[in-house]
């Protein structure tokens, strides 16, 4: 257990014990392979030392929502929030088993995965209909943010009047363009990070305490 983790864990326990911060259930949403589970693992490991689930380059690795409870996040200004993280399956308007064949899966496995991924999208939407207090919407900053699914999902979140933080992920990649995401959704806070490398995640934590606290 390194010094930084011990310090974060100590601070989390202190604020939780003495200040009784709001407890919020936060869903991590976004298209497949945007880095949702990578971020969920990053958050949970940074503040509890645990993890949420496996990641893979194959789309729809997460096909069922995974939940991790009672995570206390503390910002540099001393603000804190206690959250349950819900890592949801990737949301898309189309799931085709042929996509999985390109990653070397056998047809039966690809068909099964496509069916489970479709069920996972339905489960993600179920969570959004009434079981969440806020949303982190993950976007791959190397991709076009104006995809139909992104416009649709942000619209649904807004209609639910849920607070949202948009994360421009994968800024470590050479063709990342997080400014496109800021331009696409100027009405919401956008934080650019590398979930894989941990770059700028402290700014995300700060924003989370402000928006979800």
Tab-separated table of C-alpha atoms in Angstrom:
chain	number	residue	atom	x	y	z
A	1	UNK	CA	0.000	0.000	0.000
A	2	UNK	CA	1.761	3.180	-1.125
A	3	UNK	CA	1.842	6.492	0.733
A	4	UNK	CA	-0.567	8.269	-1.625
A	5	UNK	CA	-3.202	5.548	-1.270
A	6	UNK	CA	-2.831	5.512	2.547
A	7	UNK	CA	-3.238	9.278	2.664
A	8	UNK	CA	-6.349	9.187	0.455
A	9	UNK	CA	-7.909	6.363	2.465
A	10	UNK	CA	-7.218	8.168	5.734
A	11	UNK	CA	-8.740	11.397	4.409
A	12	UNK	CA	-11.771	9.529	3.062
A	13	UNK	CA	-12.464	7.882	6.434
A	14	UNK	CA	-11.993	11.160	8.281
A	15	UNK	CA	-14.457	13.155	6.158
A	16	UNK	CA	-16.955	10.349	6.130
A	17	UNK	CA	-16.887	9.921	9.898
A	18	UNK	CA	-17.157	13.575	10.856
A	19	UNK	CA	-18.989	15.419	8.119
A	20	UNK	CA	-21.751	13.069	6.917
A	21	UNK	CA	-21.554	13.997	3.249
A	22	UNK	CA	-24.322	13.284	0.760
A	23	UNK	CA	-24.438	9.732	-0.574
A	24	UNK	CA	-24.962	9.642	-4.349
A	25	UNK	CA	-25.345	6.780	-6.816
A	26	UNK	CA	-23.358	7.674	-9.949
A	27	UNK	CA	-23.617	5.805	-13.242
A	28	UNK	CA	-20.703	5.703	-15.684
A	29	UNK	CA	-22.155	5.770	-19.207
A	30	UNK	CA	-20.816	6.050	-22.734
A	31	UNK	CA	-20.286	4.146	-25.968
A	32	UNK	CA	-18.417	0.821	-26.049
A	33	UNK	CA	-14.652	1.051	-25.485
A	34	UNK	CA	-14.768	4.660	-24.247
A	35	UNK	CA	-12.923	3.563	-21.103
A	36	UNK	CA	-15.797	3.273	-18.618
A	37	UNK	CA	-14.507	0.250	-16.717
A	38	UNK	CA	-10.957	1.598	-16.805
A	39	UNK	CA	-12.207	4.747	-15.098
A	40	UNK	CA	-14.371	2.795	-12.642
A	41	UNK	CA	-11.340	0.706	-11.686
A	42	UNK	CA	-9.223	3.846	-11.375
A	43	UNK	CA	-11.714	5.515	-9.021
A	44	UNK	CA	-12.241	2.439	-6.879
A	45	UNK	CA	-8.543	1.591	-6.660
A	46	UNK	CA	-7.548	5.160	-5.834
A	47	UNK	CA	-10.011	5.416	-2.954
A	48	UNK	CA	-10.462	1.846	-1.665
A	49	UNK	CA	-7.643	-0.231	-3.161
A	50	UNK	CA	-10.187	-2.546	-4.811
A	51	UNK	CA	-11.423	-2.881	-8.423
A	52	UNK	CA	-14.691	-3.189	-10.354
A	53	UNK	CA	-14.080	-5.530	-13.291
A	54	UNK	CA	-11.907	-6.610	-16.220
A	55	UNK	CA	-11.224	-4.533	-19.321
A	56	UNK	CA	-10.622	-5.666	-22.898
A	57	UNK	CA	-10.080	-4.239	-26.368
A	58	UNK	CA	-13.065	-6.320	-27.501
A	59	UNK	CA	-16.224	-4.158	-27.458
A	60	UNK	CA	-18.885	-4.836	-24.831
A	61	UNK	CA	-16.572	-6.500	-22.332
A	62	UNK	CA	-18.971	-5.143	-19.707
A	63	UNK	CA	-22.389	-6.657	-20.452
A	64	UNK	CA	-23.932	-6.355	-16.999
A	65	UNK	CA	-23.891	-3.345	-14.699
A	66	UNK	CA	-21.352	-3.617	-11.894
A	67	UNK	CA	-21.749	-1.653	-8.679
A	68	UNK	CA	-19.227	-0.666	-6.019
A	69	UNK	CA	-20.617	0.995	-2.908
A	70	UNK	CA	-19.495	3.535	-0.327
A	71	UNK	CA	-16.570	5.245	-2.032
A	72	UNK	CA	-15.597	8.526	-0.377
A	73	UNK	CA	-13.895	10.959	-2.739
A	74	UNK	CA	-12.207	14.038	-1.309
A	75	UNK	CA	-11.125	17.043	-3.371
A	76	UNK	CA	-8.051	19.153	-2.772
A	77	UNK	CA	-10.211	21.869	-1.214
A	78	UNK	CA	-11.545	19.465	1.422
A	79	UNK	CA	-14.951	18.876	-0.172
A	80	UNK	CA	-15.995	15.236	-0.224
A	81	UNK	CA	-18.788	13.046	-1.538
A	82	UNK	CA	-19.746	9.452	-0.784
A	83	UNK	CA	-20.781	7.591	-3.914
A	84	UNK	CA	-21.805	4.217	-5.245
A	85	UNK	CA	-20.237	3.680	-8.674
A	86	UNK	CA	-22.346	1.851	-11.267
A	87	UNK	CA	-20.231	0.757	-14.239
A	88	UNK	CA	-22.777	0.246	-17.027
A	89	UNK	CA	-22.525	-1.651	-20.340
A	90	UNK	CA	-21.618	0.369	-23.411
A	91	UNK	CA	-24.616	2.065	-24.989
A	92	UNK	CA	-25.014	1.923	-28.755
A	93	UNK	CA	-27.807	2.057	-31.318
A	94	UNK	CA	-26.670	-1.137	-33.078
A	95	UNK	CA	-25.038	-4.390	-31.987
A	96	UNK	CA	-23.995	-6.831	-34.692
A	97	UNK	CA	-22.348	-10.151	-33.901
A	98	UNK	CA	-20.128	-9.739	-36.984
A	99	UNK	CA	-18.262	-7.029	-35.078
A	100	UNK	CA	-17.015	-9.641	-32.611
A	101	UNK	CA	-15.855	-11.970	-35.376
A	102	UNK	CA	-13.258	-9.328	-36.282
A	103	UNK	CA	-11.655	-9.927	-32.870
A	104	UNK	CA	-11.258	-13.655	-33.470
A	105	UNK	CA	-14.328	-14.934	-31.648
A	106	UNK	CA	-16.115	-18.015	-32.957
A	107	UNK	CA	-19.596	-17.429	-34.375
A	108	UNK	CA	-21.464	-19.010	-31.457
A	109	UNK	CA	-19.510	-16.935	-28.965
A	110	UNK	CA	-19.992	-13.787	-31.051
A	111	UNK	CA	-23.760	-14.340	-31.237
A	112	UNK	CA	-23.947	-14.963	-27.489
A	113	UNK	CA	-21.891	-11.865	-26.754
A	114	UNK	CA	-24.076	-9.736	-29.046
A	115	UNK	CA	-27.220	-10.998	-27.307
A	116	UNK	CA	-25.785	-10.277	-23.854
A	117	UNK	CA	-24.595	-6.852	-24.997
A	118	UNK	CA	-28.116	-6.025	-26.205
A	119	UNK	CA	-29.521	-7.061	-22.836
A	120	UNK	CA	-26.817	-4.956	-21.188
A	121	UNK	CA	-27.941	-1.838	-23.052
A	122	UNK	CA	-31.472	-2.414	-21.783
A	123	UNK	CA	-30.150	-2.790	-18.230
A	124	UNK	CA	-28.140	0.430	-18.536
A	125	UNK	CA	-31.252	2.297	-19.629
A	126	UNK	CA	-33.183	0.803	-16.711
A	127	UNK	CA	-30.684	2.263	-14.253
A	128	UNK	CA	-31.012	5.640	-15.933
A	129	UNK	CA	-34.789	5.695	-15.564
A	130	UNK	CA	-34.796	6.129	-11.825
A	131	UNK	CA	-31.943	4.556	-9.858
A	132	UNK	CA	-29.215	7.176	-10.270
A	133	UNK	CA	-28.352	10.543	-8.733
A	134	UNK	CA	-25.832	11.599	-11.371
A	135	UNK	CA	-23.932	10.514	-14.466
A	136	UNK	CA	-20.335	10.466	-15.652
A	137	UNK	CA	-20.516	10.307	-19.443
A	138	UNK	CA	-17.339	8.884	-20.958
A	139	UNK	CA	-16.166	9.761	-24.435
A	140	UNK	CA	-13.112	8.644	-26.377
A	141	UNK	CA	-11.470	11.927	-27.343
A	142	UNK	CA	-10.080	10.368	-30.534
A	143	UNK	CA	-13.642	9.805	-31.799
A	144	UNK	CA	-16.352	12.114	-33.151
A	145	UNK	CA	-18.468	13.250	-30.160
A	146	UNK	CA	-21.442	14.096	-32.393
A	147	UNK	CA	-22.467	10.456	-32.810
A	148	UNK	CA	-26.201	9.848	-32.557
A	149	UNK	CA	-25.893	7.753	-29.406
A	150	UNK	CA	-24.061	10.532	-27.551
A	151	UNK	CA	-26.608	13.204	-28.466
A	152	UNK	CA	-29.418	10.841	-27.490
A	153	UNK	CA	-27.897	9.834	-24.154
A	154	UNK	CA	-27.017	13.364	-23.064
A	155	UNK	CA	-30.554	14.394	-23.990
A	156	UNK	CA	-32.003	11.616	-21.812
A	157	UNK	CA	-29.757	12.592	-18.890
A	158	UNK	CA	-30.852	16.217	-19.261
A	159	UNK	CA	-34.520	15.215	-19.402
A	160	UNK	CA	-34.032	13.350	-16.113
A	161	UNK	CA	-32.479	16.545	-14.668
A	162	UNK	CA	-29.471	14.569	-13.465
A	163	UNK	CA	-26.143	16.302	-12.861
A	164	UNK	CA	-23.577	15.138	-15.400
A	165	UNK	CA	-19.820	15.335	-15.801
A	166	UNK	CA	-18.517	14.608	-19.295
A	167	UNK	CA	-15.107	12.956	-19.410
A	168	UNK	CA	-12.912	13.325	-22.489
A	169	UNK	CA	-10.838	10.167	-22.127
A	170	UNK	CA	-7.684	8.847	-23.845
A	171	UNK	CA	-5.901	12.205	-24.036
A	172	UNK	CA	-2.643	10.227	-23.978
A	173	UNK	CA	-3.258	9.165	-27.590
A	174	UNK	CA	-1.671	11.289	-30.354
A	175	UNK	CA	-4.923	11.920	-32.250
A	176	UNK	CA	-6.921	12.942	-29.172
A	177	UNK	CA	-8.951	16.124	-29.608
A	178	UNK	CA	-10.756	16.819	-26.313
A	179	UNK	CA	-11.651	20.328	-27.458
A	180	UNK	CA	-14.178	18.776	-29.858
A	181	UNK	CA	-16.014	17.330	-26.872
A	182	UNK	CA	-16.071	20.716	-25.145
A	183	UNK	CA	-17.509	22.235	-28.315
A	184	UNK	CA	-20.126	19.489	-28.612
A	185	UNK	CA	-21.421	19.838	-25.040
A	186	UNK	CA	-20.654	23.360	-23.801
A	187	UNK	CA	-23.570	23.238	-21.354
A	188	UNK	CA	-21.839	20.647	-19.152
A	189	UNK	CA	-18.498	20.435	-17.319
A	190	UNK	CA	-15.931	18.539	-19.383
A	191	UNK	CA	-12.806	17.058	-17.796
A	192	UNK	CA	-10.069	15.639	-20.008
A	193	UNK	CA	-8.159	12.658	-18.632
A	194	UNK	CA	-6.230	9.538	-19.435
A	195	UNK	CA	-7.970	6.825	-17.444
A	196	UNK	CA	-5.252	4.366	-18.400
A	197	UNK	CA	-2.348	6.546	-17.237
A	198	UNK	CA	-4.187	8.420	-14.502
A	199	UNK	CA	-3.418	11.790	-16.035
A	200	UNK	CA	-5.562	14.638	-14.673
A	201	UNK	CA	-7.808	12.357	-12.603
A	202	UNK	CA	-7.381	14.666	-9.618
A	203	UNK	CA	-9.220	17.354	-11.594
A	204	UNK	CA	-11.998	14.847	-12.219
A	205	UNK	CA	-12.256	14.070	-8.504
A	206	UNK	CA	-12.447	17.768	-7.738
A	207	UNK	CA	-15.232	18.217	-10.258
A	208	UNK	CA	-17.103	15.197	-8.905
A	209	UNK	CA	-17.152	16.655	-5.379
A	210	UNK	CA	-18.527	19.898	-6.759
A	211	UNK	CA	-21.174	18.439	-9.079
A	212	UNK	CA	-22.295	15.389	-7.094
A	213	UNK	CA	-21.703	16.626	-3.533
